[in-house]
Amino acid sequence: MSQEIWINLPVKDVEKSTAFFNAIGLQAASFGNERAKLSIGQTTILLFPDATFEKFTGSTVADTSHSAEVIFSIGADSREEVDAFIQKVELAGGSIFGRPSESDGWMYGAGFADLDGHRWNLLYMDTSKMPKR
């Protein structure tokens, strides 16, 4: 069995979502209005129009204005990267639900929602300060 995982994500407008992800520094390539491929490291996220997603899943798309279906977490290399990334998100039209902040003395992160309300987390972990077990 292949160890590759492809995540399928519904979006209202493939072109606008592709532009958003490119504006925040992620690699997205659209294939017309039918789909786009978002690559983050070794992870592939395929963006599909809501109707297409509903057709092949057999269920309705979650209403992200009232609930969260998942949170995608992306690792950052520094606090500065978290701060710069969140600024790009705001400029590109995303919304911030968790401002950059420190947690537990060794993690620094922020949370944002993309144009369709899907939630994302950007996290820098300073492993030198991680508690030893």
JSON list of N, CA and C in Angstrom, two decimals, residues 10-39:
[
{"chain": "A", "resi": 10, "resn": "PRO", "atom": "N", "xyz": [-13.25, 20.80, 0.33]},
{"chain": "A", "resi": 10, "resn": "PRO", "atom": "CA", "xyz": [-14.20, 21.55, -0.49]},
{"chain": "A", "resi": 10, "resn": "PRO", "atom": "C", "xyz": [-13.96, 23.05, -0.38]},
{"chain": "A", "resi": 11, "resn": "VAL", "atom": "N", "xyz": [-14.10, 23.75, -1.49]},
{"chain": "A", "resi": 11, "resn": "VAL", "atom": "CA", "xyz": [-13.97, 25.21, -1.52]},
{"chain": "A", "resi": 11, "resn": "VAL", "atom": "C", "xyz": [-15.07, 25.79, -2.41]},
{"chain": "A", "resi": 12, "resn": "LYS", "atom": "N", "xyz": [-15.44, 27.01, -2.14]},
{"chain": "A", "resi": 12, "resn": "LYS", "atom": "CA", "xyz": [-16.49, 27.64, -2.93]},
{"chain": "A", "resi": 12, "resn": "LYS", "atom": "C", "xyz": [-15.98, 28.09, -4.29]},
{"chain": "A", "resi": 13, "resn": "ASP", "atom": "N", "xyz": [-14.73, 28.54, -4.35]},
{"chain": "A", "resi": 13, "resn": "ASP", "atom": "CA", "xyz": [-14.16, 29.05, -5.60]},
{"chain": "A", "resi": 13, "resn": "ASP", "atom": "C", "xyz": [-12.70, 28.58, -5.69]},
{"chain": "A", "resi": 14, "resn": "VAL", "atom": "N", "xyz": [-12.45, 27.63, -6.57]},
{"chain": "A", "resi": 14, "resn": "VAL", "atom": "CA", "xyz": [-11.11, 27.04, -6.69]},
{"chain": "A", "resi": 14, "resn": "VAL", "atom": "C", "xyz": [-10.06, 28.09, -7.05]},
{"chain": "A", "resi": 15, "resn": "GLU", "atom": "N", "xyz": [-10.38, 28.98, -7.97]},
{"chain": "A", "resi": 15, "resn": "GLU", "atom": "CA", "xyz": [-9.41, 30.00, -8.40]},
{"chain": "A", "resi": 15, "resn": "GLU", "atom": "C", "xyz": [-9.07, 30.96, -7.25]},
{"chain": "A", "resi": 16, "resn": "LYS", "atom": "N", "xyz": [-10.07, 31.43, -6.51]},
{"chain": "A", "resi": 16, "resn": "LYS", "atom": "CA", "xyz": [-9.82, 32.34, -5.39]},
{"chain": "A", "resi": 16, "resn": "LYS", "atom": "C", "xyz": [-9.03, 31.64, -4.29]},
{"chain": "A", "resi": 17, "resn": "SER", "atom": "N", "xyz": [-9.37, 30.39, -4.02]},
{"chain": "A", "resi": 17, "resn": "SER", "atom": "CA", "xyz": [-8.63, 29.65, -2.99]},
{"chain": "A", "resi": 17, "resn": "SER", "atom": "C", "xyz": [-7.19, 29.42, -3.40]},
{"chain": "A", "resi": 18, "resn": "THR", "atom": "N", "xyz": [-6.97, 29.12, -4.68]},
{"chain": "A", "resi": 18, "resn": "THR", "atom": "CA", "xyz": [-5.61, 28.94, -5.18]},
{"chain": "A", "resi": 18, "resn": "THR", "atom": "C", "xyz": [-4.81, 30.23, -5.02]},
{"chain": "A", "resi": 19, "resn": "ALA", "atom": "N", "xyz": [-5.40, 31.35, -5.37]},
{"chain": "A", "resi": 19, "resn": "ALA", "atom": "CA", "xyz": [-4.73, 32.65, -5.23]},
{"chain": "A", "resi": 19, "resn": "ALA", "atom": "C", "xyz": [-4.43, 32.94, -3.76]},
{"chain": "A", "resi": 20, "resn": "PHE", "atom": "N", "xyz": [-5.36, 32.63, -2.86]},
{"chain": "A", "resi": 20, "resn": "PHE", "atom": "CA", "xyz": [-5.15, 32.85, -1.44]},
{"chain": "A", "resi": 20, "resn": "PHE", "atom": "C", "xyz": [-3.95, 32.06, -0.93]},
{"chain": "A", "resi": 21, "resn": "PHE", "atom": "N", "xyz": [-3.92, 30.75, -1.22]},
{"chain": "A", "resi": 21, "resn": "PHE", "atom": "CA", "xyz": [-2.84, 29.93, -0.71]},
{"chain": "A", "resi": 21, "resn": "PHE", "atom": "C", "xyz": [-1.49, 30.34, -1.30]},
{"chain": "A", "resi": 22, "resn": "ASN", "atom": "N", "xyz": [-1.45, 30.73, -2.55]},
{"chain": "A", "resi": 22, "resn": "ASN", "atom": "CA", "xyz": [-0.21, 31.23, -3.14]},
{"chain": "A", "resi": 22, "resn": "ASN", "atom": "C", "xyz": [0.22, 32.54, -2.47]},
{"chain": "A", "resi": 23, "resn": "ALA", "atom": "N", "xyz": [-0.75, 33.41, -2.16]},
{"chain": "A", "resi": 23, "resn": "ALA", "atom": "CA", "xyz": [-0.44, 34.69, -1.53]},
{"chain": "A", "resi": 23, "resn": "ALA", "atom": "C", "xyz": [0.15, 34.53, -0.14]},
{"chain": "A", "resi": 24, "resn": "ILE", "atom": "N", "xyz": [-0.19, 33.45, 0.56]},
{"chain": "A", "resi": 24, "resn": "ILE", "atom": "CA", "xyz": [0.35, 33.26, 1.91]},
{"chain": "A", "resi": 24, "resn": "ILE", "atom": "C", "xyz": [1.63, 32.41, 1.89]},
{"chain": "A", "resi": 25, "resn": "GLY", "atom": "N", "xyz": [2.09, 32.07, 0.69]},
{"chain": "A", "resi": 25, "resn": "GLY", "atom": "CA", "xyz": [3.38, 31.39, 0.58]},
{"chain": "A", "resi": 25, "resn": "GLY", "atom": "C", "xyz": [3.34, 29.89, 0.44]},
{"chain": "A", "resi": 26, "resn": "LEU", "atom": "N", "xyz": [2.14, 29.32, 0.27]},
{"chain": "A", "resi": 26, "resn": "LEU", "atom": "CA", "xyz": [2.05, 27.88, 0.03]},
{"chain": "A", "resi": 26, "resn": "LEU", "atom": "C", "xyz": [1.96, 27.65, -1.47]},
{"chain": "A", "resi": 27, "resn": "GLN", "atom": "N", "xyz": [2.33, 26.47, -1.92]},
{"chain": "A", "resi": 27, "resn": "GLN", "atom": "CA", "xyz": [2.33, 26.18, -3.35]},
{"chain": "A", "resi": 27, "resn": "GLN", "atom": "C", "xyz": [1.01, 25.57, -3.78]},
{"chain": "A", "resi": 28, "resn": "ALA", "atom": "N", "xyz": [0.25, 26.32, -4.57]},
{"chain": "A", "resi": 28, "resn": "ALA", "atom": "CA", "xyz": [-1.03, 25.84, -5.08]},
{"chain": "A", "resi": 28, "resn": "ALA", "atom": "C", "xyz": [-1.07, 26.02, -6.59]},
{"chain": "A", "resi": 29, "resn": "ALA", "atom": "N", "xyz": [-1.58, 25.02, -7.27]},
{"chain": "A", "resi": 29, "resn": "ALA", "atom": "CA", "xyz": [-1.74, 25.07, -8.72]},
{"chain": "A", "resi": 29, "resn": "ALA", "atom": "C", "xyz": [-3.14, 24.61, -9.07]},
{"chain": "A", "resi": 30, "resn": "SER", "atom": "N", "xyz": [-3.87, 25.46, -9.80]},
{"chain": "A", "resi": 30, "resn": "SER", "atom": "CA", "xyz": [-5.24, 25.08, -10.16]},
{"chain": "A", "resi": 30, "resn": "SER", "atom": "C", "xyz": [-5.26, 24.45, -11.53]},
{"chain": "A", "resi": 31, "resn": "PHE", "atom": "N", "xyz": [-6.28, 23.65, -11.73]},
{"chain": "A", "resi": 31, "resn": "PHE", "atom": "CA", "xyz": [-6.53, 23.00, -13.01]},
{"chain": "A", "resi": 31, "resn": "PHE", "atom": "C", "xyz": [-7.92, 23.41, -13.44]},
{"chain": "A", "resi": 32, "resn": "GLY", "atom": "N", "xyz": [-8.08, 24.68, -13.81]},
{"chain": "A", "resi": 32, "resn": "GLY", "atom": "CA", "xyz": [-9.38, 25.23, -14.16]},
{"chain": "A", "resi": 32, "resn": "GLY", "atom": "C", "xyz": [-10.23, 25.40, -12.92]},
{"chain": "A", "resi": 33, "resn": "ASN", "atom": "N", "xyz": [-11.55, 25.38, -13.11]},
{"chain": "A", "resi": 33, "resn": "ASN", "atom": "CA", "xyz": [-12.47, 25.54, -11.99]},
{"chain": "A", "resi": 33, "resn": "ASN", "atom": "C", "xyz": [-12.81, 24.22, -11.32]},
{"chain": "A", "resi": 34, "resn": "GLU", "atom": "N", "xyz": [-12.19, 23.14, -11.78]},
{"chain": "A", "resi": 34, "resn": "GLU", "atom": "CA", "xyz": [-12.56, 21.81, -11.29]},
{"chain": "A", "resi": 34, "resn": "GLU", "atom": "C", "xyz": [-11.77, 21.33, -10.09]},
{"chain": "A", "resi": 35, "resn": "ARG", "atom": "N", "xyz": [-10.51, 21.76, -9.98]},
{"chain": "A", "resi": 35, "resn": "ARG", "atom": "CA", "xyz": [-9.69, 21.28, -8.87]},
{"chain": "A", "resi": 35, "resn": "ARG", "atom": "C", "xyz": [-8.38, 22.07, -8.82]},
{"chain": "A", "resi": 36, "resn": "ALA", "atom": "N", "xyz": [-7.73, 21.97, -7.67]},
{"chain": "A", "resi": 36, "resn": "ALA", "atom": "CA", "xyz": [-6.40, 22.55, -7.49]},
{"chain": "A", "resi": 36, "resn": "ALA", "atom": "C", "xyz": [-5.62, 21.63, -6.56]},
{"chain": "A", "resi": 37, "resn": "LYS", "atom": "N", "xyz": [-4.32, 21.73, -6.65]},
{"chain": "A", "resi": 37, "resn": "LYS", "atom": "CA", "xyz": [-3.43, 20.93, -5.81]},
{"chain": "A", "resi": 37, "resn": "LYS", "atom": "C", "xyz": [-2.63, 21.88, -4.93]},
{"chain": "A", "resi": 38, "resn": "LEU", "atom": "N", "xyz": [-2.71, 21.66, -3.64]},
{"chain": "A", "resi": 38, "resn": "LEU", "atom": "CA", "xyz": [-1.97, 22.43, -2.65]},
{"chain": "A", "resi": 38, "resn": "LEU", "atom": "C", "xyz": [-0.93, 21.51, -2.05]},
{"chain": "A", "resi": 39, "resn": "SER", "atom": "N", "xyz": [0.33, 21.89, -2.14]},
{"chain": "A", "resi": 39, "resn": "SER", "atom": "CA", "xyz": [1.41, 21.05, -1.61]},
{"chain": "A", "resi": 39, "resn": "SER", "atom": "C", "xyz": [2.05, 21.73, -0.41]}
]
